[in-house]
mmCIF file of N, CA and C in Angstrom:
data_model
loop_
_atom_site.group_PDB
_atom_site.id
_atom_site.type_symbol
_atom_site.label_atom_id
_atom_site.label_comp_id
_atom_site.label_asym_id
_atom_site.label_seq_id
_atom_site.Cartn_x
_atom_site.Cartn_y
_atom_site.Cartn_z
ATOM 1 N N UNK A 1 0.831 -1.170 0.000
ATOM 2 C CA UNK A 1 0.000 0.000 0.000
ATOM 3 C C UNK A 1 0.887 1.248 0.000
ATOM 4 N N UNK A 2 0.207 2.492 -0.859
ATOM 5 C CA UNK A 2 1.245 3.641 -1.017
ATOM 6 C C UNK A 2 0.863 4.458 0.462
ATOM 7 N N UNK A 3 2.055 5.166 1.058
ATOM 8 C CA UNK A 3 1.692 6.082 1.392
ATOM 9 C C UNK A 3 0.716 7.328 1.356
ATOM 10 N N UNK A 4 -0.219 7.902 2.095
ATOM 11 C CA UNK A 4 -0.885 9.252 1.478
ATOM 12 C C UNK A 4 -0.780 10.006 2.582
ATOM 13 N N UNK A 5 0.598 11.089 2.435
ATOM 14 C CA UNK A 5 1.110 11.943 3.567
ATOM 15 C C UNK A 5 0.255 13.142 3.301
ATOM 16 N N UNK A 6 -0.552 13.827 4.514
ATOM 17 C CA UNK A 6 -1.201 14.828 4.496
ATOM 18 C C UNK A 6 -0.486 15.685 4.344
ATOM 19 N N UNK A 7 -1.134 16.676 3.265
ATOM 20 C CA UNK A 7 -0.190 18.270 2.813
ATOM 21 C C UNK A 7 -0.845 19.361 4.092
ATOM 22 N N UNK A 8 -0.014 19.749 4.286
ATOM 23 C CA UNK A 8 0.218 21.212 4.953
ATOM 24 C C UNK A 8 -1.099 22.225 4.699
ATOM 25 N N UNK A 9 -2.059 22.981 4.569
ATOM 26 C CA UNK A 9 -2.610 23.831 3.964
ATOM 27 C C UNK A 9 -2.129 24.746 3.150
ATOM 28 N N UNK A 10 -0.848 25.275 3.963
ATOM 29 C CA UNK A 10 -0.229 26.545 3.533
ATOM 30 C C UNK A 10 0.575 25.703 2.212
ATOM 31 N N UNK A 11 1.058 24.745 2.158
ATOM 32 C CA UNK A 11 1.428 24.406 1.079
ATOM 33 C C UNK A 11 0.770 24.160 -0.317
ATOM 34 N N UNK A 12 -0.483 23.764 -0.069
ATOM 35 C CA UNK A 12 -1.747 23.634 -1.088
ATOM 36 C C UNK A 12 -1.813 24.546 -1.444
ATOM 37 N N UNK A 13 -2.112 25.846 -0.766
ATOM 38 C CA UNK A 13 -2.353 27.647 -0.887
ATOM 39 C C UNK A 13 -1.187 27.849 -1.908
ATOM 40 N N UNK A 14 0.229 27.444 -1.199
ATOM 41 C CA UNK A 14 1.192 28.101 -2.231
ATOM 42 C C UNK A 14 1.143 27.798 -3.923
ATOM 43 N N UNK A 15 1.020 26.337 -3.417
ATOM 44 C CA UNK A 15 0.664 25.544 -4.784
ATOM 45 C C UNK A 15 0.082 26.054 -5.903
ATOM 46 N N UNK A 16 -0.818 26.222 -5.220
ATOM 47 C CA UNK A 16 -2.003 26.955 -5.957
ATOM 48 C C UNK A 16 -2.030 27.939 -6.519
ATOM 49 N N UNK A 17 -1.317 29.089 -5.938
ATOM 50 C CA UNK A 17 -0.881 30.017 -6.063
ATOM 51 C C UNK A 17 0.030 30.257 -7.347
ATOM 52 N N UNK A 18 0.880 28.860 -7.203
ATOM 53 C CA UNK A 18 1.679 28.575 -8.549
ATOM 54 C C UNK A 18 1.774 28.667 -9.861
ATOM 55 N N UNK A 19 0.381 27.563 -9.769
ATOM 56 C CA UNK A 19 -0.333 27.020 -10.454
ATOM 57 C C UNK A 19 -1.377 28.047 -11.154
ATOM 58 N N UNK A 20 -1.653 28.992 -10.585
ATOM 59 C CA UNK A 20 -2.057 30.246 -11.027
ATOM 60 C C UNK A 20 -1.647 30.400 -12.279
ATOM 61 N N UNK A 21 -0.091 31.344 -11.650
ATOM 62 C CA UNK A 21 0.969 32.368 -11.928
ATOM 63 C C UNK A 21 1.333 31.768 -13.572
ATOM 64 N N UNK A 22 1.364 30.073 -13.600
ATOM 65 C CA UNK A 22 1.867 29.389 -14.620
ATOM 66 C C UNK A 22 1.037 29.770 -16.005
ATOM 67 N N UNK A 23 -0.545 29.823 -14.952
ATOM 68 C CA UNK A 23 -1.653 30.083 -16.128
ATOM 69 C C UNK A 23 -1.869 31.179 -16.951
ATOM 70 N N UNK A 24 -1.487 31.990 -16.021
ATOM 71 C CA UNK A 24 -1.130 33.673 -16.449
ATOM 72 C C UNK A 24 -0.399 34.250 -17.194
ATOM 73 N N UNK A 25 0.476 33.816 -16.709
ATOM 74 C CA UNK A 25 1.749 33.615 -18.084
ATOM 75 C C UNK A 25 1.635 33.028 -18.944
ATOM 76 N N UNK A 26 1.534 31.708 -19.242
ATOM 77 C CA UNK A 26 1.029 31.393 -20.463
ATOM 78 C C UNK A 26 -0.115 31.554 -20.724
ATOM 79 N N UNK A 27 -0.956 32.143 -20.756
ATOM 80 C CA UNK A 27 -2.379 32.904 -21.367
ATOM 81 C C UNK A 27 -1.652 34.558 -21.636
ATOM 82 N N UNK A 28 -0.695 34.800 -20.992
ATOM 83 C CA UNK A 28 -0.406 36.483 -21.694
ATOM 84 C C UNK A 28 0.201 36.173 -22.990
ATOM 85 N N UNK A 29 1.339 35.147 -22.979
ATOM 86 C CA UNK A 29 2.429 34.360 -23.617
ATOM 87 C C UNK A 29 1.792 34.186 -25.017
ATOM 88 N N UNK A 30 0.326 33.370 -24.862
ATOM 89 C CA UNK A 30 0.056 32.869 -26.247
ATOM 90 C C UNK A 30 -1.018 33.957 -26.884
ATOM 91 N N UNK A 31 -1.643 35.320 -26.100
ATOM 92 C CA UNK A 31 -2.124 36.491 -26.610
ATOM 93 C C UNK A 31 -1.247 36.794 -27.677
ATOM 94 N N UNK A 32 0.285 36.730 -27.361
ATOM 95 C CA UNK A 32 0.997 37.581 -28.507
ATOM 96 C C UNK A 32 1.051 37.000 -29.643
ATOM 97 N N UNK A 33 0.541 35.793 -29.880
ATOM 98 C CA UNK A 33 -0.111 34.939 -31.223
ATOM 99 C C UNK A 33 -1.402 35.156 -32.316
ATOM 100 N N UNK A 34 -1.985 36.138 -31.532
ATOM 101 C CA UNK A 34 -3.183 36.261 -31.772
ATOM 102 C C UNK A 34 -3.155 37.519 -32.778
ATOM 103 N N UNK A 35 -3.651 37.446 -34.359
ATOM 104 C CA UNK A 35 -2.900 38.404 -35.275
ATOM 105 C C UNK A 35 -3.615 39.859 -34.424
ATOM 106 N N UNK A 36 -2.836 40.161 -35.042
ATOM 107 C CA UNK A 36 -2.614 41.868 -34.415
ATOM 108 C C UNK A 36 -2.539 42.396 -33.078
ATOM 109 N N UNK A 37 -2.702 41.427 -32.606
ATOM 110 C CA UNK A 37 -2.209 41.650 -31.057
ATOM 111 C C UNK A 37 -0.782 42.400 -30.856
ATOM 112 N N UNK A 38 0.144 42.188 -31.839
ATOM 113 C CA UNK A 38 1.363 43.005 -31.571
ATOM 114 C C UNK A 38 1.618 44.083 -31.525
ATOM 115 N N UNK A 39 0.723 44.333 -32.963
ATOM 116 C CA UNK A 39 0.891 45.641 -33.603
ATOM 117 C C UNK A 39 0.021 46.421 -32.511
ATOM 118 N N UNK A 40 -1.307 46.214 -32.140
ATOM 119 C CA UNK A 40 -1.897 46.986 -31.249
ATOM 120 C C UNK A 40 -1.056 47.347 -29.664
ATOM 121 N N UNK A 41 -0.608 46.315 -29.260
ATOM 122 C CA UNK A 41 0.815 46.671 -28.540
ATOM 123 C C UNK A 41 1.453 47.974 -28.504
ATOM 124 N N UNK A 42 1.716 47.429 -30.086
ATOM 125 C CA UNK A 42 3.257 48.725 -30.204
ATOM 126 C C UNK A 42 2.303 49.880 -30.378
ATOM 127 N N UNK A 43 0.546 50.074 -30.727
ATOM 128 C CA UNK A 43 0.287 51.741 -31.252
ATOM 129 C C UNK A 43 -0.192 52.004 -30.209
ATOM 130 N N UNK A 44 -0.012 51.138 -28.588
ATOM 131 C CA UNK A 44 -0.499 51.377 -27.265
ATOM 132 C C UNK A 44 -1.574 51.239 -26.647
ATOM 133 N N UNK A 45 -2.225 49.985 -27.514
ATOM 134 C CA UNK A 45 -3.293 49.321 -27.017
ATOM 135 C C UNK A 45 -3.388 48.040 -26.502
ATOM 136 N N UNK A 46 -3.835 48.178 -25.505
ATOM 137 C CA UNK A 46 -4.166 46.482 -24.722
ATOM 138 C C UNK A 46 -5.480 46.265 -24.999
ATOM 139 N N UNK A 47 -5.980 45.018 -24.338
ATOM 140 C CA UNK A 47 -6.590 44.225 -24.390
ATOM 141 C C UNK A 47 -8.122 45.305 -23.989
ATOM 142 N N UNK A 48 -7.862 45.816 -23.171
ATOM 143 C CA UNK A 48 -8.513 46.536 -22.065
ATOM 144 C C UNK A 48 -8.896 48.003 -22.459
ATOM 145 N N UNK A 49 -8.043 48.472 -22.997
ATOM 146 C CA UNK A 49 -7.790 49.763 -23.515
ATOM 147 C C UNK A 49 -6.638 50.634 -23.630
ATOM 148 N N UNK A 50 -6.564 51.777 -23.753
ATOM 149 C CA UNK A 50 -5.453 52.196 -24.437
ATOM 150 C C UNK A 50 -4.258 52.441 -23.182
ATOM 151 N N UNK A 51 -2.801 51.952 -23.435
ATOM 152 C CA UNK A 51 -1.819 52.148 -22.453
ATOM 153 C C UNK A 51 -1.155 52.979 -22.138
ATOM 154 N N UNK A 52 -1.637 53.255 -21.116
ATOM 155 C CA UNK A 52 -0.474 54.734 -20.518
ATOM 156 C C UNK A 52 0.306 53.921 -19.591
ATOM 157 N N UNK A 53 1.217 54.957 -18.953
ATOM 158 C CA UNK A 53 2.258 54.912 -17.711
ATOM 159 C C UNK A 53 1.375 54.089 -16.593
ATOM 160 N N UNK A 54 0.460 54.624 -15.914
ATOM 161 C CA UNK A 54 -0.287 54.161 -14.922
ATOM 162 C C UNK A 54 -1.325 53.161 -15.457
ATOM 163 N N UNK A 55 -1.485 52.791 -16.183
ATOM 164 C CA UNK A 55 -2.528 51.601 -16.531
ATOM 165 C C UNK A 55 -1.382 50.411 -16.340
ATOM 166 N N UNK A 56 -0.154 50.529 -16.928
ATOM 167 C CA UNK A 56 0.953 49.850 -16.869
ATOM 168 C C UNK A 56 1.205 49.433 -15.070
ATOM 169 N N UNK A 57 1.101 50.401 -14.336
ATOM 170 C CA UNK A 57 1.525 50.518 -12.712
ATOM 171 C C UNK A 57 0.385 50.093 -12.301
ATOM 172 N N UNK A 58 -1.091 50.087 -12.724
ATOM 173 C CA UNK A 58 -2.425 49.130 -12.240
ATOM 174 C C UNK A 58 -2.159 47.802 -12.361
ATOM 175 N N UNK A 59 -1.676 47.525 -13.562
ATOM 176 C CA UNK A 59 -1.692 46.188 -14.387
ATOM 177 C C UNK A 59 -0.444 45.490 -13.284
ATOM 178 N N UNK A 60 0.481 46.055 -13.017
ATOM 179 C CA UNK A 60 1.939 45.527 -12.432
ATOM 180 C C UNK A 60 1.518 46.017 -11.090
ATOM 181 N N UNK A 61 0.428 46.198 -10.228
ATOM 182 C CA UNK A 61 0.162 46.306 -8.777
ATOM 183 C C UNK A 61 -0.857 44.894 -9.163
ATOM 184 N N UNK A 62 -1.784 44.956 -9.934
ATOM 185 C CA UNK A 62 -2.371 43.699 -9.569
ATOM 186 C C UNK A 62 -2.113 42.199 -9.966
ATOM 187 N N UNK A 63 -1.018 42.181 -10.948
ATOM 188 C CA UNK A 63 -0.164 41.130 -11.155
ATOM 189 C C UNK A 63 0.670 40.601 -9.765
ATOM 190 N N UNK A 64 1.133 41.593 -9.034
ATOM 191 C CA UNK A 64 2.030 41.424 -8.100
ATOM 192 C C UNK A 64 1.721 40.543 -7.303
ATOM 193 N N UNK A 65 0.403 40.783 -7.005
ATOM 194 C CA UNK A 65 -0.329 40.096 -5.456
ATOM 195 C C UNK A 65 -0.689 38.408 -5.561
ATOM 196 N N UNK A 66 -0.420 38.060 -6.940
ATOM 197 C CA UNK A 66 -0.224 36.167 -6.837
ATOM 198 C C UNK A 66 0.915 35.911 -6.332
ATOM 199 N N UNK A 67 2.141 36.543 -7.087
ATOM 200 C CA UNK A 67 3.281 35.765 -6.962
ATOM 201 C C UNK A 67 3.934 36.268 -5.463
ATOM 202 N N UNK A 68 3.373 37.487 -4.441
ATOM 203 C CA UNK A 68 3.507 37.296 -3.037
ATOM 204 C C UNK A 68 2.615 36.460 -2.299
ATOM 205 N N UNK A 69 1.536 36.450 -2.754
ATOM 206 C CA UNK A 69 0.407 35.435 -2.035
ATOM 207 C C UNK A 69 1.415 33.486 -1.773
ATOM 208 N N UNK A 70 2.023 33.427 -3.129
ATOM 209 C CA UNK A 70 3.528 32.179 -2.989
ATOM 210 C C UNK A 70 3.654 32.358 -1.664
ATOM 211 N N UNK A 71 4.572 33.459 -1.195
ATOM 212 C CA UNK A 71 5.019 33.481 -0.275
ATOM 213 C C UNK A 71 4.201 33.516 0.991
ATOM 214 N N UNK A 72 3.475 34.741 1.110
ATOM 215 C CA UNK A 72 2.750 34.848 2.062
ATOM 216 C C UNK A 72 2.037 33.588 2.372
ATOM 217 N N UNK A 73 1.325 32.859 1.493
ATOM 218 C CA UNK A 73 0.784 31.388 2.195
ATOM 219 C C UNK A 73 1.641 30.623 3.101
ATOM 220 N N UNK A 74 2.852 30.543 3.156
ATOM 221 C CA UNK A 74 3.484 29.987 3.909
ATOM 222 C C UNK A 74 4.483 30.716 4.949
ATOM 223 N N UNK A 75 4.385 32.023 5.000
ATOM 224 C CA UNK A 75 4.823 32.573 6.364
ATOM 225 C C UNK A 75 3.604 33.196 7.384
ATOM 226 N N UNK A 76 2.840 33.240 6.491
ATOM 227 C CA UNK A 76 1.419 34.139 7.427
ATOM 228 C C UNK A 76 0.946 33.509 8.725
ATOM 229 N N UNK A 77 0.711 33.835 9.791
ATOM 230 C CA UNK A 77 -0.031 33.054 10.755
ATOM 231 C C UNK A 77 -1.145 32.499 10.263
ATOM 232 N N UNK A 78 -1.907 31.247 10.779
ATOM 233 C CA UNK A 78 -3.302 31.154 9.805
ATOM 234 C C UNK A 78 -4.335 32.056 10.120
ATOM 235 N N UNK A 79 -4.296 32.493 11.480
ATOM 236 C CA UNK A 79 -5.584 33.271 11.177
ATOM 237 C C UNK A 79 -5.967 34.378 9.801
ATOM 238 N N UNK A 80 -4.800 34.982 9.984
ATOM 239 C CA UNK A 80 -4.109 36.403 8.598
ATOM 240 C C UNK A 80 -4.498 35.692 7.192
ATOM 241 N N UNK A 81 -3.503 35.017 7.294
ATOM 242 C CA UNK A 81 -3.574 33.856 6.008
ATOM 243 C C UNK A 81 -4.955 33.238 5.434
ATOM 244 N N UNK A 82 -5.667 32.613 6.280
ATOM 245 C CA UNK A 82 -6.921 32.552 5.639
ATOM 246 C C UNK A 82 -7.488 33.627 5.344
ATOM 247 N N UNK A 83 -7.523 34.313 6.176
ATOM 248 C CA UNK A 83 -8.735 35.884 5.607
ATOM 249 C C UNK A 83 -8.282 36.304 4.178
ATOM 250 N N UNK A 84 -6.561 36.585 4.174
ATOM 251 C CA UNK A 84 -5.825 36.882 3.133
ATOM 252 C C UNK A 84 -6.339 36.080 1.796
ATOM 253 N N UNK A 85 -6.307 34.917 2.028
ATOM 254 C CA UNK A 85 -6.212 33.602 1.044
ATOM 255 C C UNK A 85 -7.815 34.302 0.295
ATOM 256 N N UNK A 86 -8.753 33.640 1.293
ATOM 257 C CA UNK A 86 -10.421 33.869 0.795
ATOM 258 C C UNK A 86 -10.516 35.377 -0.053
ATOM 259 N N UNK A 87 -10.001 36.140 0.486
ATOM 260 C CA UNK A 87 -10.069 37.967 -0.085
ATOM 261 C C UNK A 87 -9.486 37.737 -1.598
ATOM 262 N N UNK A 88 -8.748 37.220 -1.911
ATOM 263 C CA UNK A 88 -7.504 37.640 -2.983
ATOM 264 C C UNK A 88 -8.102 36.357 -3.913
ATOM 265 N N UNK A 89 -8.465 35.372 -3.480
ATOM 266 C CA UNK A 89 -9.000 34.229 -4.216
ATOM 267 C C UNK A 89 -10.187 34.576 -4.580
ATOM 268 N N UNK A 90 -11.320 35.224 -3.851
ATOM 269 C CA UNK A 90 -12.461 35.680 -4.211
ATOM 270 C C UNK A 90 -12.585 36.899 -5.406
ATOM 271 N N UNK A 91 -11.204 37.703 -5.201
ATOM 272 C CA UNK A 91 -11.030 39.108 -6.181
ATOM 273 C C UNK A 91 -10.711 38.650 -7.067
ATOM 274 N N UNK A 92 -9.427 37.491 -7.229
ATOM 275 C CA UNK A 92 -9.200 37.070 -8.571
ATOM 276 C C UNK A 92 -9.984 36.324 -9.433
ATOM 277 N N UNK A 93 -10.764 35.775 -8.831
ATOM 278 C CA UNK A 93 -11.999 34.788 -9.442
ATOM 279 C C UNK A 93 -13.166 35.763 -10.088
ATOM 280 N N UNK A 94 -13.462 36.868 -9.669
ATOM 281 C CA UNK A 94 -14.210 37.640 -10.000
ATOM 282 C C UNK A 94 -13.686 38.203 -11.044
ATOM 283 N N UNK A 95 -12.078 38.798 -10.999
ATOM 284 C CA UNK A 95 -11.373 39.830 -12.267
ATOM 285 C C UNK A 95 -11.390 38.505 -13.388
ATOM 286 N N UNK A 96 -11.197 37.045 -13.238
ATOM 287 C CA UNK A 96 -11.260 36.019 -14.304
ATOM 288 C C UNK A 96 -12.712 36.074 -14.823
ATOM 289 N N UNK A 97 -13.488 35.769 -13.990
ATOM 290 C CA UNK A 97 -15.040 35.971 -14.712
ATOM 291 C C UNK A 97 -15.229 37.074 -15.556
ATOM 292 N N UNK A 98 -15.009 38.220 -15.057
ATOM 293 C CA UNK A 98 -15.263 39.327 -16.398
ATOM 294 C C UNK A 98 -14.574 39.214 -17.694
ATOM 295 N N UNK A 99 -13.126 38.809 -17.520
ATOM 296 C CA UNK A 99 -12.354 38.711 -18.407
ATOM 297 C C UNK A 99 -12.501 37.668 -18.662
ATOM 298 N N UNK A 100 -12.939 36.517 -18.515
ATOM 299 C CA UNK A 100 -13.383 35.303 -19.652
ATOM 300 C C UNK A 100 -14.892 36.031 -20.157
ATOM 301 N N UNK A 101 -15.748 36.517 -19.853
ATOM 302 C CA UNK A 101 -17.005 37.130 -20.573
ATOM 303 C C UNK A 101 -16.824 38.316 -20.917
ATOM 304 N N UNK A 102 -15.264 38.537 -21.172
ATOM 305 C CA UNK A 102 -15.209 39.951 -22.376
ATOM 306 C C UNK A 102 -14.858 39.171 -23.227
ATOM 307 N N UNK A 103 -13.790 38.129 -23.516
ATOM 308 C CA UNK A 103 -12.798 37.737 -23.944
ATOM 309 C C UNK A 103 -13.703 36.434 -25.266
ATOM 310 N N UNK A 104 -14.449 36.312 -25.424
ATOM 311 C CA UNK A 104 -15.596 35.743 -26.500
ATOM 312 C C UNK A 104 -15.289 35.979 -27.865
ATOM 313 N N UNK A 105 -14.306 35.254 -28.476
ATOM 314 C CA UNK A 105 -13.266 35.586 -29.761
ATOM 315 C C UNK A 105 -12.889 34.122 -30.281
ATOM 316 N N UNK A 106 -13.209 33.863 -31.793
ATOM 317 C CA UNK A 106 -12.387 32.553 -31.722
ATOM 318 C C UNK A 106 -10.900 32.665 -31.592
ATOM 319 N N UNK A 107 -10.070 33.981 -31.823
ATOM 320 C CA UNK A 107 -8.909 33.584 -31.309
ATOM 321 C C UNK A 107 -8.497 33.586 -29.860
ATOM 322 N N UNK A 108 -9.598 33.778 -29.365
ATOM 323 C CA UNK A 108 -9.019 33.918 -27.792
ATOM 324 C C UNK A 108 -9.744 32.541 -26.722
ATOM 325 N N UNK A 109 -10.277 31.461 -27.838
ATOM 326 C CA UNK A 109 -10.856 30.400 -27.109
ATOM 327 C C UNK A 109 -9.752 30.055 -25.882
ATOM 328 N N UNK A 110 -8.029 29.772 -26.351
ATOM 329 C CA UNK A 110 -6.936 29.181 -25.411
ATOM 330 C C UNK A 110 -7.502 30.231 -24.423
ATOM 331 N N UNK A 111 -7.651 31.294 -24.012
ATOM 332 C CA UNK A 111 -7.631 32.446 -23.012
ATOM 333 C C UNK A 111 -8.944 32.257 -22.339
ATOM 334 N N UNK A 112 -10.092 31.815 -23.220
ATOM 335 C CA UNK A 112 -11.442 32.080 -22.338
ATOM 336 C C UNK A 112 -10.839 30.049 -21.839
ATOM 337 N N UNK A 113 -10.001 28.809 -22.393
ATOM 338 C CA UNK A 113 -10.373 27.678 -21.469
ATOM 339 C C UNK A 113 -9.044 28.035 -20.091
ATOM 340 N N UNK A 114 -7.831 29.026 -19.878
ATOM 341 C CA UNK A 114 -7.104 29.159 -19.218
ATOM 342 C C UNK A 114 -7.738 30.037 -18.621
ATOM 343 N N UNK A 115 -8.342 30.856 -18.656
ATOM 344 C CA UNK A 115 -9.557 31.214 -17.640
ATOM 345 C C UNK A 115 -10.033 30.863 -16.923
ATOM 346 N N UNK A 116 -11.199 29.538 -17.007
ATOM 347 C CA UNK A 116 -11.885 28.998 -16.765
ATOM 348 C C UNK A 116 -10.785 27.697 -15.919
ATOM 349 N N UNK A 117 -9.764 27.749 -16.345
ATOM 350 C CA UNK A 117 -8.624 26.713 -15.164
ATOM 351 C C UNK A 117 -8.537 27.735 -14.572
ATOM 352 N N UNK A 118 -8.054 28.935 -14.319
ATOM 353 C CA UNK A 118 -7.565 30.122 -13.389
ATOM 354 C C UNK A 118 -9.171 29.956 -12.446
ATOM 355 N N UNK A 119 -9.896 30.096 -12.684
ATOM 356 C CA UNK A 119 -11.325 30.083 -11.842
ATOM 357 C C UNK A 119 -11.084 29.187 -11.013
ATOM 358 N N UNK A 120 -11.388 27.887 -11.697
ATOM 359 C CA UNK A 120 -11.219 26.570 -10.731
ATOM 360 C C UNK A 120 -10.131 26.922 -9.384
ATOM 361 N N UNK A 121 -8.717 27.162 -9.938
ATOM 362 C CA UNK A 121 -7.949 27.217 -9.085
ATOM 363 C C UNK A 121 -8.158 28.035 -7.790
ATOM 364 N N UNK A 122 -8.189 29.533 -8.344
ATOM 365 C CA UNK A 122 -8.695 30.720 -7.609
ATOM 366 C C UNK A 122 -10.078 29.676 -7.014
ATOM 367 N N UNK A 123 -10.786 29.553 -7.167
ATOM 368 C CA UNK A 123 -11.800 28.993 -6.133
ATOM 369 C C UNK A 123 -11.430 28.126 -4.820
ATOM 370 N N UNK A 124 -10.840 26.793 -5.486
ATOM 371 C CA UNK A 124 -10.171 25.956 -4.945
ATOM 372 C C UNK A 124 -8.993 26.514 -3.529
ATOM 373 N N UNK A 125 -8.486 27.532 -4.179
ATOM 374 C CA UNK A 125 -7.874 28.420 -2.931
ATOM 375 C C UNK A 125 -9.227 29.207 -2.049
ATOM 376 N N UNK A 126 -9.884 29.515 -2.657
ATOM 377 C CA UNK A 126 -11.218 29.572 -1.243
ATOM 378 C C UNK A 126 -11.829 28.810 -0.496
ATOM 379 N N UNK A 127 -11.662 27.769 -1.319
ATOM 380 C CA UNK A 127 -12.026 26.698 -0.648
ATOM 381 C C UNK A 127 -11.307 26.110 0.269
ATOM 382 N N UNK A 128 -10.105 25.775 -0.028
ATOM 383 C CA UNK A 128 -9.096 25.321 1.330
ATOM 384 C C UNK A 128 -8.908 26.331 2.182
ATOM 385 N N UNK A 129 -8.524 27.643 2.117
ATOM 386 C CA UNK A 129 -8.425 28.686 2.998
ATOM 387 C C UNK A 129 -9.946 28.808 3.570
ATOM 388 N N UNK A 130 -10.696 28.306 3.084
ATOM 389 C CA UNK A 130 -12.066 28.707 4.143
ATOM 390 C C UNK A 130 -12.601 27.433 5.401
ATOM 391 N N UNK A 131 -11.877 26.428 4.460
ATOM 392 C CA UNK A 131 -11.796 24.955 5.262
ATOM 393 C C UNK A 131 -10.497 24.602 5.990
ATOM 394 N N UNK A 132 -9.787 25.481 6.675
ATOM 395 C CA UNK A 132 -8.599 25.593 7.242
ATOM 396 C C UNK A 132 -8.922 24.554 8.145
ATOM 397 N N UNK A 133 -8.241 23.809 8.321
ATOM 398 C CA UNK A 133 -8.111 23.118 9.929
ATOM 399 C C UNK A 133 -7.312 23.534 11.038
ATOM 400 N N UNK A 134 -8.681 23.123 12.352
ATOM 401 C CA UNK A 134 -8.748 23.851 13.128
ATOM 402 C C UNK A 134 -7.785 22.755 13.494
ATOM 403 N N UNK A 135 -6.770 23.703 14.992
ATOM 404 C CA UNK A 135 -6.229 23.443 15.862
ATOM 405 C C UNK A 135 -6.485 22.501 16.986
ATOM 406 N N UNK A 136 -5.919 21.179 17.445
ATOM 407 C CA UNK A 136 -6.572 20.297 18.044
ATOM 408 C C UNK A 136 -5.921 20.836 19.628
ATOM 409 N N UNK A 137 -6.565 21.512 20.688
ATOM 410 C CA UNK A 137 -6.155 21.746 21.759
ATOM 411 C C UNK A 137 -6.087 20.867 22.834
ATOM 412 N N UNK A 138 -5.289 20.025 23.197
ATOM 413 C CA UNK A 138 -5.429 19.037 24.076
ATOM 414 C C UNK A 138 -5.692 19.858 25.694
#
């Protein structure tokens, strides 16, 4: 019989967290495939709308907060940590929902099904952070 060693929470969280970050990147990664996606780039248009300085500093404040959430899952106390986890899992799941129901393009099917994995995940982190296990106090 195999072993089945129980994971950590905070390690699932990080995981997850990962597992995100992986999706994100490759869903920005394979946008730049998508014809004219470049060129709109270079005349300073995103996805979203047109790019300035600070849309750039929105975009790179809310990118930021997966790849510390890595970390933070596994130094946070749990109480912090769950609240943290549920908040940021609940926001990102919500910013994926809009952006898979803008995103309705046959070239952007890869983006609306890496979406729809980013959801799962982002959920799945609400879900374990909301099902934290409790402390057994002898």
């Amino acid at each position: 019989m195999l072993e089945n060693v129980r994971i950590d929470v905070k390690i699932k969280l990080s995981a997850l967290w990962i597992s995100l970050m992986f999706c994100y990147i490759y869903g920005d990664f394979f946008t730049l495939f998508v014809p004219g996606r470049i060129k709109g780039l270079m005349n300073g248009q995103s996805g979203a709308g047109p790019i300035t300085p600070w849309v750039l500093l929105a975009y790179a404040v809310l990118l930021s907060i997966p790849p510390l959430m890595i970390f933070l899952s596994l130094i946070l106390k749990p109480k912090v940590n769950r609240i943290i986890n549920i908040v940021a899992g609940i926001f990102f799941t919500v910013v994926m929902l809009l952006v898979v129901c803008t995103s309705i393009d046959k070239w952007m099917i890869f983006y609306i099904y890496l979406g729809v994995i980013e959801i799962i995940i982002t959920s799945l982190i609400v879900f374990h952070a909301w099902r934290w296990p409790k402390a057994i106090v002898t």
